Amino acid sequence: MEPVEKKQRRPWVVGVSGASGTPYAAAVLRGLLDAGESVDLVVSRASRLTLLDETGIAFRDGHWREDLTTWLALGADGKPGTFAPDVSDVRYWAAGDLAAGPSSGSYPVKGMLIVPASTAAVAGVALGLSKDLLQRAASVMLKERRKLVVVVRETPLNGQTLRHLVALDEAGAVVLPASPAFYAGATHIQDLVDFVAGRVLDAAEVPHRLYRRWEGELGGASSRGD
């Protein structure tokens, strides 16, 4: 019998779908890495088009580490060099690799965050289609009763998508719309993005300091101090 490893790597799987909202994904990834968490990253084919459109970055399998570093260094306003990310504990899996680690329930992970989640990704996971690694990994989270946070980013929502979201909720997923709040005293687009990212990390029970929490005092946003 092989000895059990003292400290086994147990990452968070982060799936990025084709919905608008790549700054949300970047903020969640930075938050996980800043908290010392390991990350397994899946970038869907559709999300590459959105990433290119929203940031000008062409995400390439062969140069994923370089492209990821460039992406995570961007502020939500598109300013390069806003952040200095360390992606050394990120493992990348191609979306078409259905033999990847996260496609199996025996692969050790803490859970999965789909951010942003397109309505197509929501439907695929709700219906169990597993047409790519993102959907397959999400299905594994549900069957293994692991944490799955679905950050849906679409408006308005039609009845079909709402039914899919209810199905995900009933299956045990956390449905978390990308809805920024204003009580935290946002003064910059990054603050709004970080609020959503912080709520995602809250759902994953990962510590962070991305936004000012409500403390039951009216007017706190106008007098906040960093």
mmCIF file with all atom_site columns, C-alpha atoms in Angstrom:
data_model
loop_
_atom_site.group_PDB
_atom_site.id
_atom_site.type_symbol
_atom_site.label_atom_id
_atom_site.label_alt_id
_atom_site.label_comp_id
_atom_site.label_asym_id
_atom_site.label_entity_id
_atom_site.label_seq_id
_atom_site.pdbx_PDB_ins_code
_atom_site.Cartn_x
_atom_site.Cartn_y
_atom_site.Cartn_z
_atom_site.occupancy
_atom_site.B_iso_or_equiv
_atom_site.pdbx_formal_charge
_atom_site.auth_seq_id
_atom_site.auth_comp_id
_atom_site.auth_asym_id
_atom_site.auth_atom_id
_atom_site.pdbx_PDB_model_num
ATOM 1   C CA . MET A 1 1   ? 0.000   0.000  0.000   1.00 0.00 ? 1   MET A CA 1
ATOM 2   C CA . GLU A 1 2   ? 1.325   3.419  -0.966  1.00 0.00 ? 2   GLU A CA 1
ATOM 3   C CA . PRO A 1 3   ? 1.742   5.897  1.911   1.00 0.00 ? 3   PRO A CA 1
ATOM 4   C CA . VAL A 1 4   ? -0.816  8.697  2.116   1.00 0.00 ? 4   VAL A CA 1
ATOM 5   C CA . GLU A 1 5   ? 0.622   12.102 1.232   1.00 0.00 ? 5   GLU A CA 1
ATOM 6   C CA . LYS A 1 6   ? 0.876   14.442 4.212   1.00 0.00 ? 6   LYS A CA 1
ATOM 7   C CA . LYS A 1 7   ? -0.494  17.406 2.281   1.00 0.00 ? 7   LYS A CA 1
ATOM 8   C CA . GLN A 1 8   ? -2.419  16.649 -0.873  1.00 0.00 ? 8   GLN A CA 1
ATOM 9   C CA . ARG A 1 9   ? -3.075  19.454 -3.315  1.00 0.00 ? 9   ARG A CA 1
ATOM 10  C CA . ARG A 1 10  ? -6.813  20.239 -3.314  1.00 0.00 ? 10  ARG A CA 1
ATOM 11  C CA . PRO A 1 11  ? -7.533  23.092 -5.697  1.00 0.00 ? 11  PRO A CA 1
ATOM 12  C CA . TRP A 1 12  ? -10.593 25.091 -6.538  1.00 0.00 ? 12  TRP A CA 1
ATOM 13  C CA . VAL A 1 13  ? -11.712 24.518 -10.107 1.00 0.00 ? 13  VAL A CA 1
ATOM 14  C CA . VAL A 1 14  ? -12.511 27.827 -11.780 1.00 0.00 ? 14  VAL A CA 1
ATOM 15  C CA . GLY A 1 15  ? -14.511 27.601 -14.995 1.00 0.00 ? 15  GLY A CA 1
ATOM 16  C CA . VAL A 1 16  ? -14.743 30.673 -17.225 1.00 0.00 ? 16  VAL A CA 1
ATOM 17  C CA . SER A 1 17  ? -17.624 30.522 -19.722 1.00 0.00 ? 17  SER A CA 1
ATOM 18  C CA . GLY A 1 18  ? -18.458 32.791 -22.643 1.00 0.00 ? 18  GLY A CA 1
ATOM 19  C CA . ALA A 1 19  ? -20.668 35.312 -20.835 1.00 0.00 ? 19  ALA A CA 1
ATOM 20  C CA . SER A 1 20  ? -19.571 38.928 -20.562 1.00 0.00 ? 20  SER A CA 1
ATOM 21  C CA . GLY A 1 21  ? -17.794 39.588 -17.273 1.00 0.00 ? 21  GLY A CA 1
ATOM 22  C CA . THR A 1 22  ? -14.177 38.455 -17.564 1.00 0.00 ? 22  THR A CA 1
ATOM 23  C CA . PRO A 1 23  ? -13.144 41.040 -14.903 1.00 0.00 ? 23  PRO A CA 1
ATOM 24  C CA . TYR A 1 24  ? -15.251 39.053 -12.414 1.00 0.00 ? 24  TYR A CA 1
ATOM 25  C CA . ALA A 1 25  ? -13.299 35.905 -13.231 1.00 0.00 ? 25  ALA A CA 1
ATOM 26  C CA . ALA A 1 26  ? -9.989  37.743 -12.896 1.00 0.00 ? 26  ALA A CA 1
ATOM 27  C CA . ALA A 1 27  ? -10.958 39.145 -9.488  1.00 0.00 ? 27  ALA A CA 1
ATOM 28  C CA . VAL A 1 28  ? -12.049 35.717 -8.209  1.00 0.00 ? 28  VAL A CA 1
ATOM 29  C CA . LEU A 1 29  ? -8.823  34.132 -9.438  1.00 0.00 ? 29  LEU A CA 1
ATOM 30  C CA . ARG A 1 30  ? -6.715  36.808 -7.764  1.00 0.00 ? 30  ARG A CA 1
ATOM 31  C CA . GLY A 1 31  ? -8.729  36.429 -4.557  1.00 0.00 ? 31  GLY A CA 1
ATOM 32  C CA . LEU A 1 32  ? -8.184  32.667 -4.459  1.00 0.00 ? 32  LEU A CA 1
ATOM 33  C CA . LEU A 1 33  ? -4.464  32.986 -5.119  1.00 0.00 ? 33  LEU A CA 1
ATOM 34  C CA . ASP A 1 34  ? -4.074  35.794 -2.573  1.00 0.00 ? 34  ASP A CA 1
ATOM 35  C CA . ALA A 1 35  ? -5.728  33.517 0.003   1.00 0.00 ? 35  ALA A CA 1
ATOM 36  C CA . GLY A 1 36  ? -3.138  30.827 -0.703  1.00 0.00 ? 36  GLY A CA 1
ATOM 37  C CA . GLU A 1 37  ? -5.567  28.560 -2.549  1.00 0.00 ? 37  GLU A CA 1
ATOM 38  C CA . SER A 1 38  ? -4.582  26.322 -5.461  1.00 0.00 ? 38  SER A CA 1
ATOM 39  C CA . VAL A 1 39  ? -6.516  26.731 -8.699  1.00 0.00 ? 39  VAL A CA 1
ATOM 40  C CA . ASP A 1 40  ? -7.348  24.442 -11.602 1.00 0.00 ? 40  ASP A CA 1
ATOM 41  C CA . LEU A 1 41  ? -8.450  26.655 -14.490 1.00 0.00 ? 41  LEU A CA 1
ATOM 42  C CA . VAL A 1 42  ? -10.786 25.797 -17.369 1.00 0.00 ? 42  VAL A CA 1
ATOM 43  C CA . VAL A 1 43  ? -11.367 28.460 -20.028 1.00 0.00 ? 43  VAL A CA 1
ATOM 44  C CA . SER A 1 44  ? -14.138 27.591 -22.477 1.00 0.00 ? 44  SER A CA 1
ATOM 45  C CA . ARG A 1 45  ? -13.778 28.193 -26.189 1.00 0.00 ? 45  ARG A CA 1
ATOM 46  C CA . ALA A 1 46  ? -16.518 30.804 -26.176 1.00 0.00 ? 46  ALA A CA 1
ATOM 47  C CA . SER A 1 47  ? -14.909 32.656 -23.269 1.00 0.00 ? 47  SER A CA 1
ATOM 48  C CA . ARG A 1 48  ? -11.748 33.195 -25.319 1.00 0.00 ? 48  ARG A CA 1
ATOM 49  C CA . LEU A 1 49  ? -13.765 35.334 -27.716 1.00 0.00 ? 49  LEU A CA 1
ATOM 50  C CA . THR A 1 50  ? -15.236 37.324 -24.824 1.00 0.00 ? 50  THR A CA 1
ATOM 51  C CA . LEU A 1 51  ? -11.814 37.735 -23.232 1.00 0.00 ? 51  LEU A CA 1
ATOM 52  C CA . LEU A 1 52  ? -10.383 38.979 -26.514 1.00 0.00 ? 52  LEU A CA 1
ATOM 53  C CA . ASP A 1 53  ? -13.262 41.418 -26.945 1.00 0.00 ? 53  ASP A CA 1
ATOM 54  C CA . GLU A 1 54  ? -13.200 42.747 -23.367 1.00 0.00 ? 54  GLU A CA 1
ATOM 55  C CA . THR A 1 55  ? -9.427  42.860 -22.787 1.00 0.00 ? 55  THR A CA 1
ATOM 56  C CA . GLY A 1 56  ? -7.660  42.428 -26.132 1.00 0.00 ? 56  GLY A CA 1
ATOM 57  C CA . ILE A 1 57  ? -5.928  39.310 -24.765 1.00 0.00 ? 57  ILE A CA 1
ATOM 58  C CA . ALA A 1 58  ? -5.794  36.194 -26.942 1.00 0.00 ? 58  ALA A CA 1
ATOM 59  C CA . PHE A 1 59  ? -5.761  33.266 -24.504 1.00 0.00 ? 59  PHE A CA 1
ATOM 60  C CA . ARG A 1 60  ? -3.642  30.447 -25.962 1.00 0.00 ? 60  ARG A CA 1
ATOM 61  C CA . ASP A 1 61  ? -3.225  26.896 -24.706 1.00 0.00 ? 61  ASP A CA 1
ATOM 62  C CA . GLY A 1 62  ? 0.470   26.890 -25.498 1.00 0.00 ? 62  GLY A CA 1
ATOM 63  C CA . HIS A 1 63  ? 1.101   30.195 -23.732 1.00 0.00 ? 63  HIS A CA 1
ATOM 64  C CA . TRP A 1 64  ? -1.586  30.082 -21.079 1.00 0.00 ? 64  TRP A CA 1
ATOM 65  C CA . ARG A 1 65  ? 0.660   31.051 -18.170 1.00 0.00 ? 65  ARG A CA 1
ATOM 66  C CA . GLU A 1 66  ? 1.893   34.199 -19.907 1.00 0.00 ? 66  GLU A CA 1
ATOM 67  C CA . ASP A 1 67  ? -1.609  35.115 -21.092 1.00 0.00 ? 67  ASP A CA 1
ATOM 68  C CA . LEU A 1 68  ? -3.134  34.452 -17.665 1.00 0.00 ? 68  LEU A CA 1
ATOM 69  C CA . THR A 1 69  ? -0.555  36.645 -15.955 1.00 0.00 ? 69  THR A CA 1
ATOM 70  C CA . THR A 1 70  ? -1.256  39.479 -18.394 1.00 0.00 ? 70  THR A CA 1
ATOM 71  C CA . TRP A 1 71  ? -4.997  39.095 -17.860 1.00 0.00 ? 71  TRP A CA 1
ATOM 72  C CA . LEU A 1 72  ? -4.881  39.023 -14.061 1.00 0.00 ? 72  LEU A CA 1
ATOM 73  C CA . ALA A 1 73  ? -2.607  42.078 -14.013 1.00 0.00 ? 73  ALA A CA 1
ATOM 74  C CA . LEU A 1 74  ? -5.338  44.176 -15.670 1.00 0.00 ? 74  LEU A CA 1
ATOM 75  C CA . GLY A 1 75  ? -7.602  46.386 -13.618 1.00 0.00 ? 75  GLY A CA 1
ATOM 76  C CA . ALA A 1 76  ? -11.319 46.289 -14.299 1.00 0.00 ? 76  ALA A CA 1
ATOM 77  C CA . ASP A 1 77  ? -10.834 49.524 -16.225 1.00 0.00 ? 77  ASP A CA 1
ATOM 78  C CA . GLY A 1 78  ? -8.383  47.778 -18.557 1.00 0.00 ? 78  GLY A CA 1
ATOM 79  C CA . LYS A 1 79  ? -5.280  49.436 -17.131 1.00 0.00 ? 79  LYS A CA 1
ATOM 80  C CA . PRO A 1 80  ? -2.265  47.070 -17.432 1.00 0.00 ? 80  PRO A CA 1
ATOM 81  C CA . GLY A 1 81  ? -0.026  46.459 -14.446 1.00 0.00 ? 81  GLY A CA 1
ATOM 82  C CA . THR A 1 82  ? -2.715  47.257 -11.872 1.00 0.00 ? 82  THR A CA 1
ATOM 83  C CA . PHE A 1 83  ? -2.036  43.974 -10.077 1.00 0.00 ? 83  PHE A CA 1
ATOM 84  C CA . ALA A 1 84  ? 1.001   41.713 -9.729  1.00 0.00 ? 84  ALA A CA 1
ATOM 85  C CA . PRO A 1 85  ? -0.446  38.186 -9.793  1.00 0.00 ? 85  PRO A CA 1
ATOM 86  C CA . ASP A 1 86  ? 1.481   35.043 -8.884  1.00 0.00 ? 86  ASP A CA 1
ATOM 87  C CA . VAL A 1 87  ? 0.083   32.188 -10.989 1.00 0.00 ? 87  VAL A CA 1
ATOM 88  C CA . SER A 1 88  ? 2.601   29.578 -9.870  1.00 0.00 ? 88  SER A CA 1
ATOM 89  C CA . ASP A 1 89  ? -0.109  27.475 -8.202  1.00 0.00 ? 89  ASP A CA 1
ATOM 90  C CA . VAL A 1 90  ? -2.470  27.445 -11.169 1.00 0.00 ? 90  VAL A CA 1
ATOM 91  C CA . ARG A 1 91  ? -2.939  24.325 -13.277 1.00 0.00 ? 91  ARG A CA 1
ATOM 92  C CA . TYR A 1 92  ? -4.581  24.799 -16.640 1.00 0.00 ? 92  TYR A CA 1
ATOM 93  C CA . TRP A 1 93  ? -6.788  22.256 -18.397 1.00 0.00 ? 93  TRP A CA 1
ATOM 94  C CA . ALA A 1 94  ? -7.945  22.675 -21.982 1.00 0.00 ? 94  ALA A CA 1
ATOM 95  C CA . ALA A 1 95  ? -11.736 22.841 -22.336 1.00 0.00 ? 95  ALA A CA 1
ATOM 96  C CA . GLY A 1 96  ? -11.753 19.938 -24.774 1.00 0.00 ? 96  GLY A CA 1
ATOM 97  C CA . ASP A 1 97  ? -9.735  17.640 -22.503 1.00 0.00 ? 97  ASP A CA 1
ATOM 98  C CA . LEU A 1 98  ? -12.402 15.319 -21.118 1.00 0.00 ? 98  LEU A CA 1
ATOM 99  C CA . ALA A 1 99  ? -9.688  13.091 -19.652 1.00 0.00 ? 99  ALA A CA 1
ATOM 100 C CA . ALA A 1 100 ? -8.482  15.958 -17.425 1.00 0.00 ? 100 ALA A CA 1
ATOM 101 C CA . GLY A 1 101 ? -8.312  15.609 -13.663 1.00 0.00 ? 101 GLY A CA 1
ATOM 102 C CA . PRO A 1 102 ? -11.511 17.560 -12.832 1.00 0.00 ? 102 PRO A CA 1
ATOM 103 C CA . SER A 1 103 ? -13.551 15.252 -15.074 1.00 0.00 ? 103 SER A CA 1
ATOM 104 C CA . SER A 1 104 ? -13.341 12.515 -12.422 1.00 0.00 ? 104 SER A CA 1
ATOM 105 C CA . GLY A 1 105 ? -14.882 12.359 -8.985  1.00 0.00 ? 105 GLY A CA 1
ATOM 106 C CA . SER A 1 106 ? -11.710 10.733 -7.639  1.00 0.00 ? 106 SER A CA 1
ATOM 107 C CA . TYR A 1 107 ? -9.688  13.853 -8.452  1.00 0.00 ? 107 TYR A CA 1
ATOM 108 C CA . PRO A 1 108 ? -9.346  15.809 -5.182  1.00 0.00 ? 108 PRO A CA 1
ATOM 109 C CA . VAL A 1 109 ? -10.788 19.331 -5.331  1.00 0.00 ? 109 VAL A CA 1
ATOM 110 C CA . LYS A 1 110 ? -12.508 21.660 -2.859  1.00 0.00 ? 110 LYS A CA 1
ATOM 111 C CA . GLY A 1 111 ? -15.219 22.688 -5.283  1.00 0.00 ? 111 GLY A CA 1
ATOM 112 C CA . MET A 1 112 ? -15.860 24.686 -8.422  1.00 0.00 ? 112 MET A CA 1
ATOM 113 C CA . LEU A 1 113 ? -16.688 28.282 -9.258  1.00 0.00 ? 113 LEU A CA 1
ATOM 114 C CA . ILE A 1 114 ? -18.156 29.088 -12.688 1.00 0.00 ? 114 ILE A CA 1
ATOM 115 C CA . VAL A 1 115 ? -17.561 32.790 -13.221 1.00 0.00 ? 115 VAL A CA 1
ATOM 116 C CA . PRO A 1 116 ? -19.058 34.223 -15.286 1.00 0.00 ? 116 PRO A CA 1
ATOM 117 C CA . ALA A 1 117 ? -21.659 31.601 -16.156 1.00 0.00 ? 117 ALA A CA 1
ATOM 118 C CA . SER A 1 118 ? -23.421 32.021 -19.488 1.00 0.00 ? 118 SER A CA 1
ATOM 119 C CA . THR A 1 119 ? -26.982 30.817 -19.988 1.00 0.00 ? 119 THR A CA 1
ATOM 120 C CA . ALA A 1 120 ? -25.563 28.119 -22.281 1.00 0.00 ? 120 ALA A CA 1
ATOM 121 C CA . ALA A 1 121 ? -23.269 26.900 -19.493 1.00 0.00 ? 121 ALA A CA 1
ATOM 122 C CA . VAL A 1 122 ? -26.162 27.028 -17.015 1.00 0.00 ? 122 VAL A CA 1
ATOM 123 C CA . ALA A 1 123 ? -28.318 24.925 -19.337 1.00 0.00 ? 123 ALA A CA 1
ATOM 124 C CA . GLY A 1 124 ? -25.516 22.451 -20.032 1.00 0.00 ? 124 GLY A CA 1
ATOM 125 C CA . VAL A 1 125 ? -24.835 21.869 -16.350 1.00 0.00 ? 125 VAL A CA 1
ATOM 126 C CA . ALA A 1 126 ? -28.517 21.742 -15.374 1.00 0.00 ? 126 ALA A CA 1
ATOM 127 C CA . LEU A 1 127 ? -29.232 19.173 -18.089 1.00 0.00 ? 127 LEU A CA 1
ATOM 128 C CA . GLY A 1 128 ? -26.045 17.178 -17.456 1.00 0.00 ? 128 GLY A CA 1
ATOM 129 C CA . LEU A 1 129 ? -24.813 17.537 -21.050 1.00 0.00 ? 129 LEU A CA 1
ATOM 130 C CA . SER A 1 130 ? -21.066 17.490 -20.212 1.00 0.00 ? 130 SER A CA 1
ATOM 131 C CA . LYS A 1 131 ? -20.229 18.711 -23.700 1.00 0.00 ? 131 LYS A CA 1
ATOM 132 C CA . ASP A 1 132 ? -16.881 20.127 -22.553 1.00 0.00 ? 132 ASP A CA 1
ATOM 133 C CA . LEU A 1 133 ? -14.642 19.992 -19.489 1.00 0.00 ? 133 LEU A CA 1
ATOM 134 C CA . LEU A 1 134 ? -16.338 22.950 -17.818 1.00 0.00 ? 134 LEU A CA 1
ATOM 135 C CA . GLN A 1 135 ? -19.739 21.268 -17.911 1.00 0.00 ? 135 GLN A CA 1
ATOM 136 C CA . ARG A 1 136 ? -18.321 17.858 -17.025 1.00 0.00 ? 136 ARG A CA 1
ATOM 137 C CA . ALA A 1 137 ? -16.419 19.205 -14.024 1.00 0.00 ? 137 ALA A CA 1
ATOM 138 C CA . ALA A 1 138 ? -19.559 20.972 -12.788 1.00 0.00 ? 138 ALA A CA 1
ATOM 139 C CA . SER A 1 139 ? -21.549 17.737 -13.117 1.00 0.00 ? 139 SER A CA 1
ATOM 140 C CA . VAL A 1 140 ? -18.881 15.979 -11.065 1.00 0.00 ? 140 VAL A CA 1
ATOM 141 C CA . MET A 1 141 ? -19.252 18.585 -8.306  1.00 0.00 ? 141 MET A CA 1
ATOM 142 C CA . LEU A 1 142 ? -22.983 17.918 -8.125  1.00 0.00 ? 142 LEU A CA 1
ATOM 143 C CA . LYS A 1 143 ? -22.704 14.140 -8.082  1.00 0.00 ? 143 LYS A CA 1
ATOM 144 C CA . GLU A 1 144 ? -19.956 14.232 -5.467  1.00 0.00 ? 144 GLU A CA 1
ATOM 145 C CA . ARG A 1 145 ? -21.897 16.771 -3.349  1.00 0.00 ? 145 ARG A CA 1
ATOM 146 C CA . ARG A 1 146 ? -19.065 19.304 -3.536  1.00 0.00 ? 146 ARG A CA 1
ATOM 147 C CA . LYS A 1 147 ? -19.402 23.051 -3.551  1.00 0.00 ? 147 LYS A CA 1
ATOM 148 C CA . LEU A 1 148 ? -20.522 24.498 -6.892  1.00 0.00 ? 148 LEU A CA 1
ATOM 149 C CA . VAL A 1 149 ? -21.030 28.257 -7.273  1.00 0.00 ? 149 VAL A CA 1
ATOM 150 C CA . VAL A 1 150 ? -22.651 29.417 -10.515 1.00 0.00 ? 150 VAL A CA 1
ATOM 151 C CA . VAL A 1 151 ? -22.183 33.145 -11.162 1.00 0.00 ? 151 VAL A CA 1
ATOM 152 C CA . VAL A 1 152 ? -24.817 33.746 -13.808 1.00 0.00 ? 152 VAL A CA 1
ATOM 153 C CA . ARG A 1 153 ? -24.276 36.918 -15.850 1.00 0.00 ? 153 ARG A CA 1
ATOM 154 C CA . GLU A 1 154 ? -27.224 37.648 -18.105 1.00 0.00 ? 154 GLU A CA 1
ATOM 155 C CA . THR A 1 155 ? -30.194 40.015 -18.176 1.00 0.00 ? 155 THR A CA 1
ATOM 156 C CA . PRO A 1 156 ? -33.090 39.714 -18.621 1.00 0.00 ? 156 PRO A CA 1
ATOM 157 C CA . LEU A 1 157 ? -33.605 36.052 -17.762 1.00 0.00 ? 157 LEU A CA 1
ATOM 158 C CA . ASN A 1 158 ? -36.238 34.040 -19.586 1.00 0.00 ? 158 ASN A CA 1
ATOM 159 C CA . GLY A 1 159 ? -38.350 31.272 -18.105 1.00 0.00 ? 159 GLY A CA 1
ATOM 160 C CA . GLN A 1 160 ? -36.201 28.485 -19.495 1.00 0.00 ? 160 GLN A CA 1
ATOM 161 C CA . THR A 1 161 ? -33.037 29.833 -17.885 1.00 0.00 ? 161 THR A CA 1
ATOM 162 C CA . LEU A 1 162 ? -34.874 30.457 -14.620 1.00 0.00 ? 162 LEU A CA 1
ATOM 163 C CA . ARG A 1 163 ? -36.009 26.830 -14.593 1.00 0.00 ? 163 ARG A CA 1
ATOM 164 C CA . HIS A 1 164 ? -32.421 25.719 -15.198 1.00 0.00 ? 164 HIS A CA 1
ATOM 165 C CA . LEU A 1 165 ? -31.251 27.871 -12.284 1.00 0.00 ? 165 LEU A CA 1
ATOM 166 C CA . VAL A 1 166 ? -33.924 26.391 -10.020 1.00 0.00 ? 166 VAL A CA 1
ATOM 167 C CA . ALA A 1 167 ? -32.771 22.913 -11.064 1.00 0.00 ? 167 ALA A CA 1
ATOM 168 C CA . LEU A 1 168 ? -29.180 23.815 -10.127 1.00 0.00 ? 168 LEU A CA 1
ATOM 169 C CA . ASP A 1 169 ? -30.321 25.184 -6.776  1.00 0.00 ? 169 ASP A CA 1
ATOM 170 C CA . GLU A 1 170 ? -32.270 22.011 -6.077  1.00 0.00 ? 170 GLU A CA 1
ATOM 171 C CA . ALA A 1 171 ? -29.213 19.944 -7.033  1.00 0.00 ? 171 ALA A CA 1
ATOM 172 C CA . GLY A 1 172 ? -27.160 21.736 -4.387  1.00 0.00 ? 172 GLY A CA 1
ATOM 173 C CA . ALA A 1 173 ? -25.414 24.478 -6.342  1.00 0.00 ? 173 ALA A CA 1
ATOM 174 C CA . VAL A 1 174 ? -25.193 28.083 -5.136  1.00 0.00 ? 174 VAL A CA 1
ATOM 175 C CA . VAL A 1 175 ? -26.741 30.370 -7.761  1.00 0.00 ? 175 VAL A CA 1
ATOM 176 C CA . LEU A 1 176 ? -25.022 33.740 -7.397  1.00 0.00 ? 176 LEU A CA 1
ATOM 177 C CA . PRO A 1 177 ? -25.996 36.431 -9.931  1.00 0.00 ? 177 PRO A CA 1
ATOM 178 C CA . ALA A 1 178 ? -23.263 38.911 -10.804 1.00 0.00 ? 178 ALA A CA 1
ATOM 179 C CA . SER A 1 179 ? -25.118 41.784 -9.112  1.00 0.00 ? 179 SER A CA 1
ATOM 180 C CA . PRO A 1 180 ? -22.894 44.505 -7.601  1.00 0.00 ? 180 PRO A CA 1
ATOM 181 C CA . ALA A 1 181 ? -24.149 46.324 -4.513  1.00 0.00 ? 181 ALA A CA 1
ATOM 182 C CA . PHE A 1 182 ? -23.514 49.939 -3.579  1.00 0.00 ? 182 PHE A CA 1
ATOM 183 C CA . TYR A 1 183 ? -23.632 49.938 0.229   1.00 0.00 ? 183 TYR A CA 1
ATOM 184 C CA . ALA A 1 184 ? -19.898 49.157 0.312   1.00 0.00 ? 184 ALA A CA 1
ATOM 185 C CA . GLY A 1 185 ? -19.126 52.665 -0.956  1.00 0.00 ? 185 GLY A CA 1
ATOM 186 C CA . ALA A 1 186 ? -17.867 51.901 -4.461  1.00 0.00 ? 186 ALA A CA 1
ATOM 187 C CA . THR A 1 187 ? -15.929 54.739 -6.061  1.00 0.00 ? 187 THR A CA 1
ATOM 188 C CA . HIS A 1 188 ? -14.402 52.826 -8.969  1.00 0.00 ? 188 HIS A CA 1
ATOM 189 C CA . ILE A 1 189 ? -15.449 50.075 -11.364 1.00 0.00 ? 189 ILE A CA 1
ATOM 190 C CA . GLN A 1 190 ? -12.956 47.786 -9.625  1.00 0.00 ? 190 GLN A CA 1
ATOM 191 C CA . ASP A 1 191 ? -14.909 48.172 -6.383  1.00 0.00 ? 191 ASP A CA 1
ATOM 192 C CA . LEU A 1 192 ? -18.078 46.894 -8.061  1.00 0.00 ? 192 LEU A CA 1
ATOM 193 C CA . VAL A 1 193 ? -16.241 43.963 -9.603  1.00 0.00 ? 193 VAL A CA 1
ATOM 194 C CA . ASP A 1 194 ? -14.547 43.138 -6.306  1.00 0.00 ? 194 ASP A CA 1
ATOM 195 C CA . PHE A 1 195 ? -17.886 43.144 -4.486  1.00 0.00 ? 195 PHE A CA 1
ATOM 196 C CA . VAL A 1 196 ? -19.193 40.365 -6.723  1.00 0.00 ? 196 VAL A CA 1
ATOM 197 C CA . ALA A 1 197 ? -15.896 38.487 -6.491  1.00 0.00 ? 197 ALA A CA 1
ATOM 198 C CA . GLY A 1 198 ? -16.001 38.816 -2.723  1.00 0.00 ? 198 GLY A CA 1
ATOM 199 C CA . ARG A 1 199 ? -19.502 37.358 -2.561  1.00 0.00 ? 199 ARG A CA 1
ATOM 200 C CA . VAL A 1 200 ? -18.296 34.429 -4.676  1.00 0.00 ? 200 VAL A CA 1
ATOM 201 C CA . LEU A 1 201 ? -15.435 33.829 -2.245  1.00 0.00 ? 201 LEU A CA 1
ATOM 202 C CA . ASP A 1 202 ? -17.888 34.145 0.660   1.00 0.00 ? 202 ASP A CA 1
ATOM 203 C CA . ALA A 1 203 ? -19.958 31.348 -0.867  1.00 0.00 ? 203 ALA A CA 1
ATOM 204 C CA . ALA A 1 204 ? -16.778 29.279 -1.151  1.00 0.00 ? 204 ALA A CA 1
ATOM 205 C CA . GLU A 1 205 ? -15.818 30.163 2.449   1.00 0.00 ? 205 GLU A CA 1
ATOM 206 C CA . VAL A 1 206 ? -12.490 31.611 1.306   1.00 0.00 ? 206 VAL A CA 1
ATOM 207 C CA . PRO A 1 207 ? -11.281 34.596 3.381   1.00 0.00 ? 207 PRO A CA 1
ATOM 208 C CA . HIS A 1 208 ? -10.712 37.899 1.619   1.00 0.00 ? 208 HIS A CA 1
ATOM 209 C CA . ARG A 1 209 ? -10.830 41.675 2.044   1.00 0.00 ? 209 ARG A CA 1
ATOM 210 C CA . LEU A 1 210 ? -12.371 42.637 -1.273  1.00 0.00 ? 210 LEU A CA 1
ATOM 211 C CA . TYR A 1 211 ? -15.238 44.767 0.019   1.00 0.00 ? 211 TYR A CA 1
ATOM 212 C CA . ARG A 1 212 ? -16.509 46.562 3.114   1.00 0.00 ? 212 ARG A CA 1
ATOM 213 C CA . ARG A 1 213 ? -19.005 44.372 4.925   1.00 0.00 ? 213 ARG A CA 1
ATOM 214 C CA . TRP A 1 214 ? -22.329 45.623 6.214   1.00 0.00 ? 214 TRP A CA 1
ATOM 215 C CA . GLU A 1 215 ? -22.122 46.333 9.954   1.00 0.00 ? 215 GLU A CA 1
ATOM 216 C CA . GLY A 1 216 ? -25.646 47.558 10.594  1.00 0.00 ? 216 GLY A CA 1
ATOM 217 C CA . GLU A 1 217 ? -24.811 51.255 10.494  1.00 0.00 ? 217 GLU A CA 1
ATOM 218 C CA . LEU A 1 218 ? -26.485 53.544 7.980   1.00 0.00 ? 218 LEU A CA 1
ATOM 219 C CA . GLY A 1 219 ? -24.192 55.953 6.166   1.00 0.00 ? 219 GLY A CA 1
ATOM 220 C CA . GLY A 1 220 ? -21.148 53.750 6.510   1.00 0.00 ? 220 GLY A CA 1
ATOM 221 C CA . ALA A 1 221 ? -20.458 53.807 2.795   1.00 0.00 ? 221 ALA A CA 1
ATOM 222 C CA . SER A 1 222 ? -20.072 57.589 2.703   1.00 0.00 ? 222 SER A CA 1
ATOM 223 C CA . SER A 1 223 ? -17.639 57.629 5.614   1.00 0.00 ? 223 SER A CA 1
ATOM 224 C CA . ARG A 1 224 ? -15.698 54.459 4.987   1.00 0.00 ? 224 ARG A CA 1
ATOM 225 C CA . GLY A 1 225 ? -11.981 54.287 5.560   1.00 0.00 ? 225 GLY A CA 1
ATOM 226 C CA . ASP A 1 226 ? -9.673  51.814 3.839   1.00 0.00 ? 226 ASP A CA 1
#
